[in-house]
mmCIF file of C-alpha atoms in Angstrom:
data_model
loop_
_atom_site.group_PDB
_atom_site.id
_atom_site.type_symbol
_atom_site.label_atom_id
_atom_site.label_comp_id
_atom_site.label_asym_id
_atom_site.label_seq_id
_atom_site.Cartn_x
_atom_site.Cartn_y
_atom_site.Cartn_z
ATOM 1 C CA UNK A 1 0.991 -16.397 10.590
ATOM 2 C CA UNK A 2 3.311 -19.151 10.686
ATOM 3 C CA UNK A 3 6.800 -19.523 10.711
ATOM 4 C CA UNK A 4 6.866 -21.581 7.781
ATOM 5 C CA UNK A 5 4.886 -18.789 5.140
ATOM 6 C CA UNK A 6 8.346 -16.799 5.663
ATOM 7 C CA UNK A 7 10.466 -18.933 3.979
ATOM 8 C CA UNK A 8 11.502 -18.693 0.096
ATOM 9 C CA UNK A 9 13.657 -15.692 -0.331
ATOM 10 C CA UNK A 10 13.957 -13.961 -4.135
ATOM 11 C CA UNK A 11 16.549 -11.527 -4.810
ATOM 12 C CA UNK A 12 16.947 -9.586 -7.548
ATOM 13 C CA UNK A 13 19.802 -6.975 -8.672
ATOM 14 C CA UNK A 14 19.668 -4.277 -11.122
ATOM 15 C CA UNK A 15 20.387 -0.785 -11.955
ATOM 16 C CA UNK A 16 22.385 -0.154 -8.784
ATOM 17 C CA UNK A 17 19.572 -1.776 -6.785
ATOM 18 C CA UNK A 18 18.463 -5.037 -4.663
ATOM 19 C CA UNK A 19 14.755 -6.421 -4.310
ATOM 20 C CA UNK A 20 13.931 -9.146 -2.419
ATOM 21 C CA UNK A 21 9.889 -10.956 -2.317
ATOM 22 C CA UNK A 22 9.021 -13.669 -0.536
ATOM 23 C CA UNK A 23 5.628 -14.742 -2.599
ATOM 24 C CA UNK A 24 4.614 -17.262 0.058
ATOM 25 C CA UNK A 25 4.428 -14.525 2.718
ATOM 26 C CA UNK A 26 1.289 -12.874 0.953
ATOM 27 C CA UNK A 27 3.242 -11.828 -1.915
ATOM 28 C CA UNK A 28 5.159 -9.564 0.228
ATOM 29 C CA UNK A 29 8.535 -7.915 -0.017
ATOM 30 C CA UNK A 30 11.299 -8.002 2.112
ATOM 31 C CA UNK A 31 13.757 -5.295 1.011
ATOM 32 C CA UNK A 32 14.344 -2.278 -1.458
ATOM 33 C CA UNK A 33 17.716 -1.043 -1.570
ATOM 34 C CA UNK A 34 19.668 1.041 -3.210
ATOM 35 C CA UNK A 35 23.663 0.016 -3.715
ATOM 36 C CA UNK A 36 25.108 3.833 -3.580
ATOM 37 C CA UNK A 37 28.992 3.694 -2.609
ATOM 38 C CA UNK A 38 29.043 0.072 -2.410
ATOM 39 C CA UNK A 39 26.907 -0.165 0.370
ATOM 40 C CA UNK A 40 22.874 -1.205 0.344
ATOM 41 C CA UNK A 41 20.740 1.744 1.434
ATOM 42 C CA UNK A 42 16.953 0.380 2.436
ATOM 43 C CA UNK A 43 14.598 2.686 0.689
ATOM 44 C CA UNK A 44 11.695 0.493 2.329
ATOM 45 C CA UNK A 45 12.033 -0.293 5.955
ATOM 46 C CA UNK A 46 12.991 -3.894 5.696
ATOM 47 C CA UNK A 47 12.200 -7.003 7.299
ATOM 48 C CA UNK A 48 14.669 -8.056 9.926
ATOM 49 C CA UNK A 49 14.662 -11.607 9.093
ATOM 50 C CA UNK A 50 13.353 -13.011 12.077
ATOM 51 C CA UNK A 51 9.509 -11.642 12.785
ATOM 52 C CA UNK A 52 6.998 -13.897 11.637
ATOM 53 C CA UNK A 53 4.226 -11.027 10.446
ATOM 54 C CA UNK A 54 3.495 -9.366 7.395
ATOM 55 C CA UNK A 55 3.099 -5.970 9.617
ATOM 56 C CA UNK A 56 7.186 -6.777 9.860
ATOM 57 C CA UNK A 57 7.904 -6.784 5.849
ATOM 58 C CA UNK A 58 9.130 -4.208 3.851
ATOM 59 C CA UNK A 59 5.838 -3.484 1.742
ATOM 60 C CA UNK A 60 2.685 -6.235 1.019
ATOM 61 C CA UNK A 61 -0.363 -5.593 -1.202
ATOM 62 C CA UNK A 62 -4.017 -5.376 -0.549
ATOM 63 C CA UNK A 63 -6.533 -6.536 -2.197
ATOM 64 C CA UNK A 64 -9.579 -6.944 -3.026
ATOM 65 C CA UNK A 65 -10.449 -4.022 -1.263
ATOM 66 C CA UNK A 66 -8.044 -1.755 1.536
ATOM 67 C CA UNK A 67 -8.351 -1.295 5.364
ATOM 68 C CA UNK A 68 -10.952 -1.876 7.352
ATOM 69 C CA UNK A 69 -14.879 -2.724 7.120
ATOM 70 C CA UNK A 70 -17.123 -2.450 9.558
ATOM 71 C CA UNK A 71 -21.005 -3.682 10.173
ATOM 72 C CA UNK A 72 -19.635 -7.449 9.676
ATOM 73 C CA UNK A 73 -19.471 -7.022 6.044
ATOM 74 C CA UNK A 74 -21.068 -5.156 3.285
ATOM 75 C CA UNK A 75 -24.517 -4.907 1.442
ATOM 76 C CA UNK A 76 -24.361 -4.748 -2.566
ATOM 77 C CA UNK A 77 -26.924 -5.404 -5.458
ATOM 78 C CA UNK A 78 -29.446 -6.552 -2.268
ATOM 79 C CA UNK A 79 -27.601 -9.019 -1.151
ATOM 80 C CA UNK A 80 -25.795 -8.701 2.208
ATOM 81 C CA UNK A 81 -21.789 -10.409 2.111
ATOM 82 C CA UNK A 82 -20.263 -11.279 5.782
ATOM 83 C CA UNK A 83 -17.171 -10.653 6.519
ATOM 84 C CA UNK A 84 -15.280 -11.522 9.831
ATOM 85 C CA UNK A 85 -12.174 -10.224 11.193
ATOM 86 C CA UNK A 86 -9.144 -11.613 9.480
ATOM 87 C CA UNK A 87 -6.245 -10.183 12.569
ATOM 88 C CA UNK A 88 -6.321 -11.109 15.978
ATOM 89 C CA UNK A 89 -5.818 -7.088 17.301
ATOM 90 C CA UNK A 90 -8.776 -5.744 15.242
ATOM 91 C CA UNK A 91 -11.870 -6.009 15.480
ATOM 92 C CA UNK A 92 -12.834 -5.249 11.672
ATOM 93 C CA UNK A 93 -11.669 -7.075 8.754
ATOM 94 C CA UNK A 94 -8.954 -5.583 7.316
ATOM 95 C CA UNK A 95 -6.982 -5.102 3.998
ATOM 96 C CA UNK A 96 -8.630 -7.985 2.086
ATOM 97 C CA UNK A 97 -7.262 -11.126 1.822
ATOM 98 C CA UNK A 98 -4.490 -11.018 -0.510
ATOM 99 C CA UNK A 99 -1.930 -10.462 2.164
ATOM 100 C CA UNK A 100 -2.818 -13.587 4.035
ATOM 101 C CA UNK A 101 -2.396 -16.294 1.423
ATOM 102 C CA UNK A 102 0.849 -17.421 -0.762
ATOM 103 C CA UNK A 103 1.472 -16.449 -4.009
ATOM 104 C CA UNK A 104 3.813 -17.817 -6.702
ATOM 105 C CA UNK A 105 6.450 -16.506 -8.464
ATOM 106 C CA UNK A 106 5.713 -16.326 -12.440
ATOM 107 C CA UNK A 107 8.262 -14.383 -13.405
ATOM 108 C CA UNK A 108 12.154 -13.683 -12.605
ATOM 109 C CA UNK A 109 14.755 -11.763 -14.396
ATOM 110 C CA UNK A 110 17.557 -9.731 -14.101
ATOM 111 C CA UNK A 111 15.283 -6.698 -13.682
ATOM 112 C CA UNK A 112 12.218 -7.523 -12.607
ATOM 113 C CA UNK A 113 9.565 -10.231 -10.766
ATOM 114 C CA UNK A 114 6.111 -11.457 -10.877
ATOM 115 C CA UNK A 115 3.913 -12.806 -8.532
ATOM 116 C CA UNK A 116 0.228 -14.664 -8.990
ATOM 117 C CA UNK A 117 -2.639 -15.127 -6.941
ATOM 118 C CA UNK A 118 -5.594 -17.366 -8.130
ATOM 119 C CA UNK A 119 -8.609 -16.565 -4.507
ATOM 120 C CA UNK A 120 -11.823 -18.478 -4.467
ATOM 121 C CA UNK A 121 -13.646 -17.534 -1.197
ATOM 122 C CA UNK A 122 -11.224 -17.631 1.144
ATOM 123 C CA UNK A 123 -11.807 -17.703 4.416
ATOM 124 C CA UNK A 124 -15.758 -17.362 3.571
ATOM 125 C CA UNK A 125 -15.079 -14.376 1.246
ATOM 126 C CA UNK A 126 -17.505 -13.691 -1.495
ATOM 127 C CA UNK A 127 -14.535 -12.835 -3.665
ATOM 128 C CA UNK A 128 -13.303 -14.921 -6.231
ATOM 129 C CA UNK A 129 -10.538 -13.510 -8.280
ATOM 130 C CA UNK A 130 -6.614 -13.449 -9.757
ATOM 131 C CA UNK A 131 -4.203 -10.837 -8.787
ATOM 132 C CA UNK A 132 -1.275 -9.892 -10.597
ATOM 133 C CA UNK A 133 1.890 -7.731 -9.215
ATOM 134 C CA UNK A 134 5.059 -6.655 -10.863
ATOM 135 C CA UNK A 135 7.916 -5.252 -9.898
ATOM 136 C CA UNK A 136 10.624 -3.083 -12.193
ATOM 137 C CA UNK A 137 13.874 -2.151 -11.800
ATOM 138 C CA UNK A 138 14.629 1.200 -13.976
ATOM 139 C CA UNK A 139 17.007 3.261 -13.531
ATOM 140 C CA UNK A 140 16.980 5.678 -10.723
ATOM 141 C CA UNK A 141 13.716 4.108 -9.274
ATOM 142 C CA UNK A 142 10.987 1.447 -9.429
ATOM 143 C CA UNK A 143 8.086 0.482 -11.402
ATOM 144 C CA UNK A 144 5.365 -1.259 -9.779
ATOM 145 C CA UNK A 145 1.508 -2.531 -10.592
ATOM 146 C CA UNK A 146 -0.817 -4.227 -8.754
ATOM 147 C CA UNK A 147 -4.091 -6.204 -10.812
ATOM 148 C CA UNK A 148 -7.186 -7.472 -9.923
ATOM 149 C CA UNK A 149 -9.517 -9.905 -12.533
ATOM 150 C CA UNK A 150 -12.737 -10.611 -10.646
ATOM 151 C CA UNK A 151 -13.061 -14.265 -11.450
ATOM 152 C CA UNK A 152 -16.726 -14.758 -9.921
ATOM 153 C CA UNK A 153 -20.036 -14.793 -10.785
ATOM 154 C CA UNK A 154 -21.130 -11.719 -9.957
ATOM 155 C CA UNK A 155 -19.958 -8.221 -9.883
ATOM 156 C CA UNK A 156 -18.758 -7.075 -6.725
ATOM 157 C CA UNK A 157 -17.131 -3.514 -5.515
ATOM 158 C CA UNK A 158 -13.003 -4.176 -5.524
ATOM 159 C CA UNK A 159 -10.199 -2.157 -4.497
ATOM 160 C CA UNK A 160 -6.431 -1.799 -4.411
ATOM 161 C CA UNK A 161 -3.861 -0.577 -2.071
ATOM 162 C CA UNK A 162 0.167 -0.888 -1.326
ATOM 163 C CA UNK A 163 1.576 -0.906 2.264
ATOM 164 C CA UNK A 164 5.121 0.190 2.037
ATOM 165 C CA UNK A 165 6.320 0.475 4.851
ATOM 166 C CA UNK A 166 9.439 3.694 5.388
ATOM 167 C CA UNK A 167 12.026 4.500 8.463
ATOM 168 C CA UNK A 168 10.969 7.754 10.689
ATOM 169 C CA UNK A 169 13.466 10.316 11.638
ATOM 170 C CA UNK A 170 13.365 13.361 13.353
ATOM 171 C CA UNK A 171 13.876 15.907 9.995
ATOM 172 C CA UNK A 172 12.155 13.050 8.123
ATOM 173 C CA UNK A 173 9.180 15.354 5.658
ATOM 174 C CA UNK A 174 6.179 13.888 3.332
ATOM 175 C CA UNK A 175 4.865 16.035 0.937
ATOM 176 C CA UNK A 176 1.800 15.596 -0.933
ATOM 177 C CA UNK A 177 -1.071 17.376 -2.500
ATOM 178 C CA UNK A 178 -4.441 16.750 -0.615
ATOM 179 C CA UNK A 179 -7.811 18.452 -0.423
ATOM 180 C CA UNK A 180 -8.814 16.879 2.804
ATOM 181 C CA UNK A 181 -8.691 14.619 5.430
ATOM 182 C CA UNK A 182 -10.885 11.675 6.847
ATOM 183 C CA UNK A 183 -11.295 12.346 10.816
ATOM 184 C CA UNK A 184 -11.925 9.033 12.162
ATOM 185 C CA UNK A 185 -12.983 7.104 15.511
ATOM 186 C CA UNK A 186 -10.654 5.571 18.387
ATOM 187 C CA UNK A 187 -11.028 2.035 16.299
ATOM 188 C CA UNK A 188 -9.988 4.108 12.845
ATOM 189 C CA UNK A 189 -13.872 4.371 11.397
ATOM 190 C CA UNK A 190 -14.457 7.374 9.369
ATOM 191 C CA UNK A 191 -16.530 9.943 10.678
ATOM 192 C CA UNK A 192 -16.481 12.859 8.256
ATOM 193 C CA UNK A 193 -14.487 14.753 5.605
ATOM 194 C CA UNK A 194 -13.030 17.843 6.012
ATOM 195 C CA UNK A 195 -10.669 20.499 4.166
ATOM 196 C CA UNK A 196 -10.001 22.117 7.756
ATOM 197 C CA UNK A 197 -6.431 20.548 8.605
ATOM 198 C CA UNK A 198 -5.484 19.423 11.828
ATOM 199 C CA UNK A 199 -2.120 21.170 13.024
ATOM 200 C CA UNK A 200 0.547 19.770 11.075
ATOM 201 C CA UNK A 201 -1.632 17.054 8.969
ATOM 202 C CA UNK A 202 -1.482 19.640 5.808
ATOM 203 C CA UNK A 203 0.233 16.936 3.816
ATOM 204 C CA UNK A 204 0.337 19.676 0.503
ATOM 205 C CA UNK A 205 2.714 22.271 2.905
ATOM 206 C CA UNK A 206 4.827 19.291 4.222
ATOM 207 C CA UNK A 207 4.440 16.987 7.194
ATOM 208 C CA UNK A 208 7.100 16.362 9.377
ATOM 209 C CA UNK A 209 6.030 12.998 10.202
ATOM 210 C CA UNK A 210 8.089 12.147 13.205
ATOM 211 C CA UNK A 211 5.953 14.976 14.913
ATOM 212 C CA UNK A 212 2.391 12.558 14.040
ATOM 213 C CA UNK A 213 0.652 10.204 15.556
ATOM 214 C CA UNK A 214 -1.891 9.639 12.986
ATOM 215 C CA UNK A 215 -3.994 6.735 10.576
ATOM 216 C CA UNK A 216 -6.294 8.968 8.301
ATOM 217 C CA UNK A 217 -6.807 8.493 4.521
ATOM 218 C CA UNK A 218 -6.903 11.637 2.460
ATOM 219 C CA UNK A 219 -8.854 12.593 -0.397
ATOM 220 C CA UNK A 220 -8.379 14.841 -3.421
ATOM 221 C CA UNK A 221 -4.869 13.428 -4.070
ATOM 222 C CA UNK A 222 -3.068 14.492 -7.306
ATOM 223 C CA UNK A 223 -1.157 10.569 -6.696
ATOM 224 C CA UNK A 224 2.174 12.685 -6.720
ATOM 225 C CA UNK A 225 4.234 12.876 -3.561
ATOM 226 C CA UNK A 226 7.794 13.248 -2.260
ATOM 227 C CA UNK A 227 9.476 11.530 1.101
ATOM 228 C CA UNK A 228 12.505 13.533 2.265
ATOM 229 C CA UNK A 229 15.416 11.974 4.728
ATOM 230 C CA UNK A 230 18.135 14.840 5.416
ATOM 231 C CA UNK A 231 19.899 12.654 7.656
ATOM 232 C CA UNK A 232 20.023 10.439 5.181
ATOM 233 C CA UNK A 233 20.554 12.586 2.388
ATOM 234 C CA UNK A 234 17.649 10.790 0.537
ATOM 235 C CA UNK A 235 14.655 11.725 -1.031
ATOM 236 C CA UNK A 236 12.030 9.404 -2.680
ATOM 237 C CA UNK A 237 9.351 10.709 -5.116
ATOM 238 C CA UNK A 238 6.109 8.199 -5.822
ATOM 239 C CA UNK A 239 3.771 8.596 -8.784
ATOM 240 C CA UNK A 240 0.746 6.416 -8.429
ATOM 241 C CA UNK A 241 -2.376 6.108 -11.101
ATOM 242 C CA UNK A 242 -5.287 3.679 -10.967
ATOM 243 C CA UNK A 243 -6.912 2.386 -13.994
ATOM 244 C CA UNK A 244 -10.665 1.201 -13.459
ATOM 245 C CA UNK A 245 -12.789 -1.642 -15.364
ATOM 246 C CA UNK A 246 -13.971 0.781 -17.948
ATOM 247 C CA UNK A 247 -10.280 1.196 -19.158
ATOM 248 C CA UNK A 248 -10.325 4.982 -17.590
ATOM 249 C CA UNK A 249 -7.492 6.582 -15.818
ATOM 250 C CA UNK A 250 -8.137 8.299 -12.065
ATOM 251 C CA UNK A 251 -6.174 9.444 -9.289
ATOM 252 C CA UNK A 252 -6.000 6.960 -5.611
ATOM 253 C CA UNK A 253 -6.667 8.395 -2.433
ATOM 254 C CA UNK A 254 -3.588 7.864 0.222
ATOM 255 C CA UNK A 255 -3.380 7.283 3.814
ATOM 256 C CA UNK A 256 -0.524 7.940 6.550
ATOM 257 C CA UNK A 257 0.140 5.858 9.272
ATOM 258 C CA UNK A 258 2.442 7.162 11.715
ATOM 259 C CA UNK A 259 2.636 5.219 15.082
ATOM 260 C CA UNK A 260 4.082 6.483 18.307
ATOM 261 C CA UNK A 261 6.320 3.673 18.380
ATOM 262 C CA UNK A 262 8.509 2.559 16.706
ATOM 263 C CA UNK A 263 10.017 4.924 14.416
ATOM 264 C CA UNK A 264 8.234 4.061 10.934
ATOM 265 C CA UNK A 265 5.903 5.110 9.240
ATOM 266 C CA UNK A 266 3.351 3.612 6.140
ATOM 267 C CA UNK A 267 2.699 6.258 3.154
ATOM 268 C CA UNK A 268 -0.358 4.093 1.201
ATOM 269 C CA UNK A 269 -1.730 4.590 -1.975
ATOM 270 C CA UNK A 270 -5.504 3.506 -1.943
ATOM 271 C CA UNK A 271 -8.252 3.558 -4.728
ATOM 272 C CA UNK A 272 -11.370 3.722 -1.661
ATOM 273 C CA UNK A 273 -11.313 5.467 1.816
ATOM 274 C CA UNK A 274 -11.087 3.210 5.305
ATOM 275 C CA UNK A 275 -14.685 1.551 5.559
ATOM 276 C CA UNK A 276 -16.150 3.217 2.104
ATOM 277 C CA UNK A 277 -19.174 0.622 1.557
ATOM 278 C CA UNK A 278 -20.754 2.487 4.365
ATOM 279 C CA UNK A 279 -19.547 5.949 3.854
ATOM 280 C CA UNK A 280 -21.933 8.204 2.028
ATOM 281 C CA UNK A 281 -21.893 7.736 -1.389
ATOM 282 C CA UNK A 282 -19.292 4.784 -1.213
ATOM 283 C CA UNK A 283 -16.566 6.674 -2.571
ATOM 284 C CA UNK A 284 -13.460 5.143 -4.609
ATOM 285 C CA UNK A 285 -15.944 1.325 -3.525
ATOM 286 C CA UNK A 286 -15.568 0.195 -7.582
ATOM 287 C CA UNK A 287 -17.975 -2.458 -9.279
ATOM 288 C CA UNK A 288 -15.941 -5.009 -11.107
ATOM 289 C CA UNK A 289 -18.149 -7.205 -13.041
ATOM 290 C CA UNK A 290 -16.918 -10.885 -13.717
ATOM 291 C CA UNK A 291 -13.930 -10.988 -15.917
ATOM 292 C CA UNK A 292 -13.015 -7.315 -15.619
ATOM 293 C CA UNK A 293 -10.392 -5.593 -13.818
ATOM 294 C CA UNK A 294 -8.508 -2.833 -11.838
ATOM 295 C CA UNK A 295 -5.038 -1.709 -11.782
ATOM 296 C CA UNK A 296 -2.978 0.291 -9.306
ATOM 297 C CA UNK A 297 0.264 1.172 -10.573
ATOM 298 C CA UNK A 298 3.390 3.123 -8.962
ATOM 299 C CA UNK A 299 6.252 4.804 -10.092
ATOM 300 C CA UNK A 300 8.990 5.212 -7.886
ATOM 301 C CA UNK A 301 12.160 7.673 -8.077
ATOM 302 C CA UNK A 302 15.218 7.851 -5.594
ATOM 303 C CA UNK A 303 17.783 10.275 -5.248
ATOM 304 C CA UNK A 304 20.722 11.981 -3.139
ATOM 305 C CA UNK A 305 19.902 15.374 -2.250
ATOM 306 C CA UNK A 306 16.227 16.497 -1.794
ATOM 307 C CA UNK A 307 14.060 17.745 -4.552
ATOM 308 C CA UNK A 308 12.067 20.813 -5.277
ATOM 309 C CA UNK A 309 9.239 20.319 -3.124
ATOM 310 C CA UNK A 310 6.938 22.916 -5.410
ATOM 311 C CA UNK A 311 6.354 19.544 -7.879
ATOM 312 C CA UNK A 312 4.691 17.932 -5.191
ATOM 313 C CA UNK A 313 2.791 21.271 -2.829
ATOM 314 C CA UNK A 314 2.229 23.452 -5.323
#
């Protein structure tokens, strides 16, 4: 991506808080602080103003569908859709293609911003569709959506994610009720579902993530979970909820990322598992028909000291 995509700055202050998007950069965001004692606190690891890929912001969205694909594309209703890789360091497709074009900015005021995306086949996609994401300042937290209107001709499985992106320290604990775990391949494929944990990947009795190397989605998510930074005295509690084409309400899946290096870490609400139009029984892989849509909405919630952990592990 191109030095000229990150350019076009928005900032936004309200409610004791700064957020900055940058809607030609794939409708990404560059920074979520908090002002506490006069001085900005990131609550998103932020871009540092000077590397040119979305990886480097502080939180992008993805759409129309999350992660990676594999097989060169996906099969549905018959008819076989290509899709080729979209990254130069993978060798799957990944996260859509929402992330790689600009968006605009609709919307601005003092507490909140809106950002548009019209797709017709991009890059030789078969989707064709408008995207829709909001951000809201309230007080003591954020409110934030994420919508899909599949403007094509045919129905066609979506899906949703976010990709904030959070600071690692060493005392640094996610908490989040799971019922199990994707185990995946070297290259991050999906080979099975299990309840059986690996050591320390029990997300429901609290990961200490600095201790993780790990990209796995989870299932059985309650969309409820809880980030705590002693070191920071910070905690930061999410509340996500998807809304499907048939106006019903449901639960995402989630995924950690946790690299070896450097020190951050990506905490993902996701409404389909890594590669799920070849998993058994495409889980979460949701038919939008032509003029219908999907939302992905999440509720965030800051504060000083950490919170009762039971909310989110009971």
């Amino acid at each position: 991506m191109s030095e000229q995509r990150f350019g076009g700055v928005h900032w936004i202050e309200h409610h004791a808080q700064r957020l900055a998007v940058m809607p030609e950069a794939g409708g990404g965001v560059v920074a979520w602080q908090w002002v506490r004692d006069g001085e900005p606190l990131d609550l998103w690891r932020a871009w540092d103003g000077r590397t040119a890929r979305m990886q480097a912001l502080a939180s992008y969205p993805l759409l129309p569908w999350s992660n990676r694909i594999s097989g060169g594309g996906f099969e549905h209703a018959g008819r076989f859709h290509a899709l080729a890789p979209n990254t130069p360091d993978d060798p799957y497709p990944i996260h859509g293609d929402g992330w790689l074009q600009p968006w605009q900015l609709t919307r601005s005021s003092d507490d909140g911003v809106q950002m548009r995306l019209r797709s017709a086949g991009f890059g030789g996609s078969p989707y064709h569709y408008e995207a829709t994401q909001s951000f809201t300042l309230v007080d003591g937290g954020m409110v934030q959506a994420l919508s899909v209107v599949n403007r094509g001709e045919h129905a066609l499985p979506f899906g949703l994610a976010q990709h904030p992106w959070f600071t690692r320290t060493p005392a640094c604990r996610l908490s989040a009720r799971v019922g199990g775990v994707w185990l995946a391949r070297p290259d991050k494929i999906p080979t099975g579902y299990t309840a059986d944990f690996p050591e320390g990947w029990n997300l429901g009795q609290g990961a200490l993530v600095d201790r993780l190397v790990i990209d796995n989605g989870f299932g059985g998510w309650d969309g409820e979970a809880l980030i705590e930074w002693p070191e920071r005295d910070l905690a930061l509690r999410m509340h996500s909820t998807l809304t499907l084409p048939d106006g019903s309400r449901t639960r995402p899946d989630c995924l950690l990322y946790a690299p070896a290096e450097p020190p951050v870490f990506c905490f993902e609400p996701i409404s389909h598992p890594i590669d799920a139009a070849h998993l058994p029984g495409r889980p979460g892989w949701t038919e939008v028909a032509p003029g219908q849509s999907m939302v992905l909405s999440v509720v965030w919630r800051f504060s000083t000291s950490p919170e009762d952990r039971s909310a989110a592990t009971a």
